[in-house]
C-alpha atoms as a printed R data frame, in Angstrom:
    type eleno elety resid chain resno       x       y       z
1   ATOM     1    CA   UNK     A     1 -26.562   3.019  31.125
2   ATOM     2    CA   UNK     A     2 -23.296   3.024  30.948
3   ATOM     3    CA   UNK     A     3 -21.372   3.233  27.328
4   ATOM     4    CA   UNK     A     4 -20.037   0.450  25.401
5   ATOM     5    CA   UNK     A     5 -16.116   1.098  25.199
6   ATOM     6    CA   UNK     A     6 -15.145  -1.437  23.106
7   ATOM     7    CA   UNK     A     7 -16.117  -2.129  18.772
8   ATOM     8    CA   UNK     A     8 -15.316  -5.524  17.717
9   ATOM     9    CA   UNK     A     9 -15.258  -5.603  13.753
10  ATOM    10    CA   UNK     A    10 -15.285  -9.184  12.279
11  ATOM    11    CA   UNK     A    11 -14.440  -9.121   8.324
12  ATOM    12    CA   UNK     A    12 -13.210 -11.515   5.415
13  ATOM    13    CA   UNK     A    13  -9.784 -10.468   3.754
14  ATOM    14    CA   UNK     A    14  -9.052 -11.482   1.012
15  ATOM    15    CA   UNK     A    15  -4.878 -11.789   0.340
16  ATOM    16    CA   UNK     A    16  -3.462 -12.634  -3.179
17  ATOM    17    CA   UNK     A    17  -0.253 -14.110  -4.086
18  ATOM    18    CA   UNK     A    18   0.422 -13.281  -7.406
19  ATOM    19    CA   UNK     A    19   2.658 -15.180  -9.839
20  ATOM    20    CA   UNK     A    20   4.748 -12.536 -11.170
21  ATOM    21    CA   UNK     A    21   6.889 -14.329 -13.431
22  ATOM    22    CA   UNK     A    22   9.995 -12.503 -13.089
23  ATOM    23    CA   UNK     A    23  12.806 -12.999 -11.199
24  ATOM    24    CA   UNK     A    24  13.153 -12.002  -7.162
25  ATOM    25    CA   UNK     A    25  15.365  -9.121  -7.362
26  ATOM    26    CA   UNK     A    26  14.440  -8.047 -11.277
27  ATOM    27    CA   UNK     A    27  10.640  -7.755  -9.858
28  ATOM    28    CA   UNK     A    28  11.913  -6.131  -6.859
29  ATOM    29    CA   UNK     A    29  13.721  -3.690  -8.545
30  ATOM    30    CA   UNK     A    30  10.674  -2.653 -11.006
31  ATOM    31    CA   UNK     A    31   8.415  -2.227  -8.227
32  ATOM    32    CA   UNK     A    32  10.947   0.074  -6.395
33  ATOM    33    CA   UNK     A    33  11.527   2.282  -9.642
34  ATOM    34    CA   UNK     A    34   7.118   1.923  -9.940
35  ATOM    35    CA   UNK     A    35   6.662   3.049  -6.270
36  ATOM    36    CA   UNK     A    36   9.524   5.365  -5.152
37  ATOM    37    CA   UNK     A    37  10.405   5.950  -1.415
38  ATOM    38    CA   UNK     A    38   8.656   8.686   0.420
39  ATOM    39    CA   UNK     A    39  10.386  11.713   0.153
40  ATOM    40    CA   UNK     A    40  10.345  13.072   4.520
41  ATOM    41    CA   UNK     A    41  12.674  15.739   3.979
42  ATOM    42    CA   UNK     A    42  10.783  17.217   0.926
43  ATOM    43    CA   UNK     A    43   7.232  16.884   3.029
44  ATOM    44    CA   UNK     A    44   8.537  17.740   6.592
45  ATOM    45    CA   UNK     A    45   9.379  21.032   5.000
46  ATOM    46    CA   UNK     A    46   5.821  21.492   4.077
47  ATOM    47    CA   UNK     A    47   4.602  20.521   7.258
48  ATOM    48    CA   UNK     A    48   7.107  23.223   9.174
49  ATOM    49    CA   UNK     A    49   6.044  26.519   6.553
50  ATOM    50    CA   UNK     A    50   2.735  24.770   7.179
51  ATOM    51    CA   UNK     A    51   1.484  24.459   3.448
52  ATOM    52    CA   UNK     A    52  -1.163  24.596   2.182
53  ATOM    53    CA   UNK     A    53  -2.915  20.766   1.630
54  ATOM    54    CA   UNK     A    54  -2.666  21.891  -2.013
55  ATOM    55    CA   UNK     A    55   1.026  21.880  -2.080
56  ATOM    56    CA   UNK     A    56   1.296  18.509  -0.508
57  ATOM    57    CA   UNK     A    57  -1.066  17.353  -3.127
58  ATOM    58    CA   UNK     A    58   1.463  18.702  -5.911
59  ATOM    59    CA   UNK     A    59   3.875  17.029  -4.528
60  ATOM    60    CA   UNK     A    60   2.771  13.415  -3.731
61  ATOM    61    CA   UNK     A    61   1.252  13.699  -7.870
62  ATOM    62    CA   UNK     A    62   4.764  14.807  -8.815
63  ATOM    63    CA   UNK     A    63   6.460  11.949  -6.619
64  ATOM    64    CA   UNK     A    64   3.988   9.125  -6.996
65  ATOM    65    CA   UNK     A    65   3.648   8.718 -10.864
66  ATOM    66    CA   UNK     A    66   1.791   5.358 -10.088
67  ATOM    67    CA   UNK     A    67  -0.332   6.558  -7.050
68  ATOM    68    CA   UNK     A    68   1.988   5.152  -4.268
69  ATOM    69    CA   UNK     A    69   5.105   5.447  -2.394
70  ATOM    70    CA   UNK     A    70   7.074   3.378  -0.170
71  ATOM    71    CA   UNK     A    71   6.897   4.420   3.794
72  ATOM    72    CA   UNK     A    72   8.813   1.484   4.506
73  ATOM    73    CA   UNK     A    73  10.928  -1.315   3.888
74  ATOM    74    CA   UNK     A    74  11.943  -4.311   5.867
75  ATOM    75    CA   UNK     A    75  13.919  -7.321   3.956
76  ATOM    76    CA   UNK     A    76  13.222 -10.357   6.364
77  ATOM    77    CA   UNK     A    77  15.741 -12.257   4.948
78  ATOM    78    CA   UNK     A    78  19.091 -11.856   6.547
79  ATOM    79    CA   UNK     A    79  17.549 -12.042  10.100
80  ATOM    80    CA   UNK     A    80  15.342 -15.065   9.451
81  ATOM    81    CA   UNK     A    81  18.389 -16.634   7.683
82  ATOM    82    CA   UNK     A    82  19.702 -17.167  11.213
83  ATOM    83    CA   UNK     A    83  17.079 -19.676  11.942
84  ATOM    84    CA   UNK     A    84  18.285 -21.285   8.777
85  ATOM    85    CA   UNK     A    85  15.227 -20.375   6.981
86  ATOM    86    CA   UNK     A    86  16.574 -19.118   3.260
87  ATOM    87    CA   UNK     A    87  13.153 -17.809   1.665
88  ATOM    88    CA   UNK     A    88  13.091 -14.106   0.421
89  ATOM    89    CA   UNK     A    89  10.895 -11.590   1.306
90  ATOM    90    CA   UNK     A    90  10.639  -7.467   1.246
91  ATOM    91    CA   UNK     A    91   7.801  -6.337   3.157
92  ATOM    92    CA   UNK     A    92   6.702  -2.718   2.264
93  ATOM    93    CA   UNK     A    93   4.147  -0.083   3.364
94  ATOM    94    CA   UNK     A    94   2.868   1.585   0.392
95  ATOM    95    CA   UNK     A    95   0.791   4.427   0.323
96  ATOM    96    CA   UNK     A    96  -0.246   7.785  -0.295
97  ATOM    97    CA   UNK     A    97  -1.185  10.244   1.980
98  ATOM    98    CA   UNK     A    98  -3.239  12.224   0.127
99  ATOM    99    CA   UNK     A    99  -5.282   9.148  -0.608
100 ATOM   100    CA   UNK     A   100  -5.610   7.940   2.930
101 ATOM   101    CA   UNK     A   101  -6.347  11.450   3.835
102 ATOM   102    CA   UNK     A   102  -9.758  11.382   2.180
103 ATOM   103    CA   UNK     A   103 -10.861   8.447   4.557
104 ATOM   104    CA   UNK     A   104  -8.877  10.057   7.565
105 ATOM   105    CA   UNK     A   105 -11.664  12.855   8.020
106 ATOM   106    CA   UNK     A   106 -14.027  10.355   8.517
107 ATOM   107    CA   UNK     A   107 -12.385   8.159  11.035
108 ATOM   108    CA   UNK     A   108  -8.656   8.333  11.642
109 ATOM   109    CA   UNK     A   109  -8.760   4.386  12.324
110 ATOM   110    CA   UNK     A   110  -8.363   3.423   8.649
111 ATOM   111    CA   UNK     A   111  -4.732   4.387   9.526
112 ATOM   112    CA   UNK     A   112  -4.848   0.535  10.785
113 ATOM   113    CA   UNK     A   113  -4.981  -0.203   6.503
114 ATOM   114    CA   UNK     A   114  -3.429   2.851   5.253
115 ATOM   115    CA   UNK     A   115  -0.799   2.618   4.215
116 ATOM   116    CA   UNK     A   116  -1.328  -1.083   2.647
117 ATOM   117    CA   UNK     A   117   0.792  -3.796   3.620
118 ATOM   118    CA   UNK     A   118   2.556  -5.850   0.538
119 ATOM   119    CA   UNK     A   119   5.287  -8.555   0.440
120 ATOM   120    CA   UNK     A   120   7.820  -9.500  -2.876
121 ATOM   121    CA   UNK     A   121   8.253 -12.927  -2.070
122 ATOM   122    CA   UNK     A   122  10.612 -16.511  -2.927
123 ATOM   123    CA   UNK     A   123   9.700 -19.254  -1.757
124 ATOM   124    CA   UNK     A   124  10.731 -23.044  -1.561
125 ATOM   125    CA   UNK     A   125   9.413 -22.869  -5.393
126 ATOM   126    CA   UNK     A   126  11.607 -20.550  -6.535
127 ATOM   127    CA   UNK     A   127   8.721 -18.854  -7.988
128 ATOM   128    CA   UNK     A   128   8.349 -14.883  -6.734
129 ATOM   129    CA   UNK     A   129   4.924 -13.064  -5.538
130 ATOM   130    CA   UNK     A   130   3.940 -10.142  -5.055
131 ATOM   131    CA   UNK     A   131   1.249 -10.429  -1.964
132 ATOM   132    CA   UNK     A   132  -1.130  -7.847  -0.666
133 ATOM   133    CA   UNK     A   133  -4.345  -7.506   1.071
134 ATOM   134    CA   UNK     A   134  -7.251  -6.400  -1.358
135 ATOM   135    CA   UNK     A   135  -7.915  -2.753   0.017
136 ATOM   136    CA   UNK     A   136 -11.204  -3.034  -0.245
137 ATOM   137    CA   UNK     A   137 -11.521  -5.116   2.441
138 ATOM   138    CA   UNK     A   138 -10.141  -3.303   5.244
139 ATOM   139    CA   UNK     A   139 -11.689  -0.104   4.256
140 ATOM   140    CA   UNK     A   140 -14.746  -1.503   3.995
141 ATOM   141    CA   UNK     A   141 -15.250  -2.627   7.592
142 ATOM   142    CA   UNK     A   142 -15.837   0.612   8.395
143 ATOM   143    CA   UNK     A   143 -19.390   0.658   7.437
144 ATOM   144    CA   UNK     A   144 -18.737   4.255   6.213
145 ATOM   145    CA   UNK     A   145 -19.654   4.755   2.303
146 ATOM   146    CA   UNK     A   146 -17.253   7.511   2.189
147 ATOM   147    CA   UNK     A   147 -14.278   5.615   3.618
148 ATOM   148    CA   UNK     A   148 -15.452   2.159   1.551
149 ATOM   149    CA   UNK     A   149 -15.964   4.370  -1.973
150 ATOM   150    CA   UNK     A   150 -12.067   5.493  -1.249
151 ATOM   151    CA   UNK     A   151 -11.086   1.671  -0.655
152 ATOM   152    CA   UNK     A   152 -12.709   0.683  -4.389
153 ATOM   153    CA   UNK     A   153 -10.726   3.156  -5.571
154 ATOM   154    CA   UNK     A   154  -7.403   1.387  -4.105
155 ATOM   155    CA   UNK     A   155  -8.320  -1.569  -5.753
156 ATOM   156    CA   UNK     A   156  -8.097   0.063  -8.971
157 ATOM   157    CA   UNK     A   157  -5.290   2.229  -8.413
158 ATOM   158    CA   UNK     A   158  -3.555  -0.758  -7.834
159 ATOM   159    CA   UNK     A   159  -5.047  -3.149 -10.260
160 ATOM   160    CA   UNK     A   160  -3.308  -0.051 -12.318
161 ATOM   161    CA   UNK     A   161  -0.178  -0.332 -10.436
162 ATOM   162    CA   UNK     A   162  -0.057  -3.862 -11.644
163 ATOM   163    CA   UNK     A   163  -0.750  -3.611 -15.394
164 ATOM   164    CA   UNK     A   164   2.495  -1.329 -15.458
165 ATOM   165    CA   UNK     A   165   4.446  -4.019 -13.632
166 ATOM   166    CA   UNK     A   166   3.000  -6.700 -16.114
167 ATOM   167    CA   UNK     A   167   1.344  -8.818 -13.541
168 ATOM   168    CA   UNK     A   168  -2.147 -10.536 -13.413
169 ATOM   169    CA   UNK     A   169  -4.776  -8.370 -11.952
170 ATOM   170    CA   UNK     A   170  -7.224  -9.932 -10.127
171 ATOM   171    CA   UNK     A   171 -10.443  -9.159 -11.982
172 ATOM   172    CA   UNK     A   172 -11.789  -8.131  -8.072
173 ATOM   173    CA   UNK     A   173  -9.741  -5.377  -8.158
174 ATOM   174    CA   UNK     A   174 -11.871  -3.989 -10.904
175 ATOM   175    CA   UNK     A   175 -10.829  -2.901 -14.783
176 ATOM   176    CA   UNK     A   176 -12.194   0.647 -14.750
177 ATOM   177    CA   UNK     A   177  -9.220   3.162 -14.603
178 ATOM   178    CA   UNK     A   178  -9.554   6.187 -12.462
């Protein structure tokens, strides 16, 4: 019998737009300073002495004080402007590789939700959001308890993340504090 090549995983997301109550670029600017960019130069030297995992785990704890760091940025805003749409929105990868890492040794696909996606957004409202994907979720469709345990704890690392930036935490996101 011949093997079945492909996995078709079916789940729910959940995605929450959260009322943030601040102003675009003064809640853009707090979540910057709360998850700093990913410093490449400062791990690509670790990866070329080839350090020790211990080191890189020094340093993502020294350069994520809130868990996370940005991988990436994209603001949609001047190119979408063309098409005369005038909404605001910075898209982000946020992550930490340390974190991720725990769920890689178990199946390196998780990389599809790691690191998470998350939007600061303005719409026709005026009112800004700060949107994301509950971790959980994605992690979860694994069927793996290791890989879904690491995903609870993303939910609270970021239900933690947004207590310091004074927005509502979903109460599915959990109130214990790692």
């Amino acid at each position: 019998m011949e093997r079945e090549r492909i996995a078709a995983v079916s789940r729910p997301v959940t995605r929450y737009e959260i009322e943030v109550g601040q102003d675009f670029d003064e809640f853009l600017d707090r979540y910057e300073r709360a998850v700093p960019p990913y410093p490449a130069e400062e791990f690509g030297r670790l990866v070329e002495r080839g350090a020790r995992w211990d080191e890189v785990r020094a340093l993502a704890g020294r350069v994520a004080p809130h868990h996370f760091m940005i991988y990436w940025k994209y603001d949609a805003g001047p190119i979408m402007g063309l098409a005369g749409d005038y909404f605001r929105c910075s898209e982000y990868l946020m992550g930490n590789h340390v974190i991720a890492e725990r769920m890689f040794r178990h199946n390196p696909a998780i990389l599809l939700y790691a690191p998470l996606r998350t939007a600061v957004t303005e719409g026709a409202d005026g009112m800004t959001r700060f949107c994301f994907d509950r971790p959980a979720d994605g992690f979860g469709s694994f069927g793996d308890d290791a890989i879904t345990a690491v995903g609870a704890e993303l939910d609270h690392k970021l239900a933690l993340l947004l207590r310091h930036l004074s927005v509502p935490v979903p109460a599915a996101l959990g109130a214990t504090a790692w």
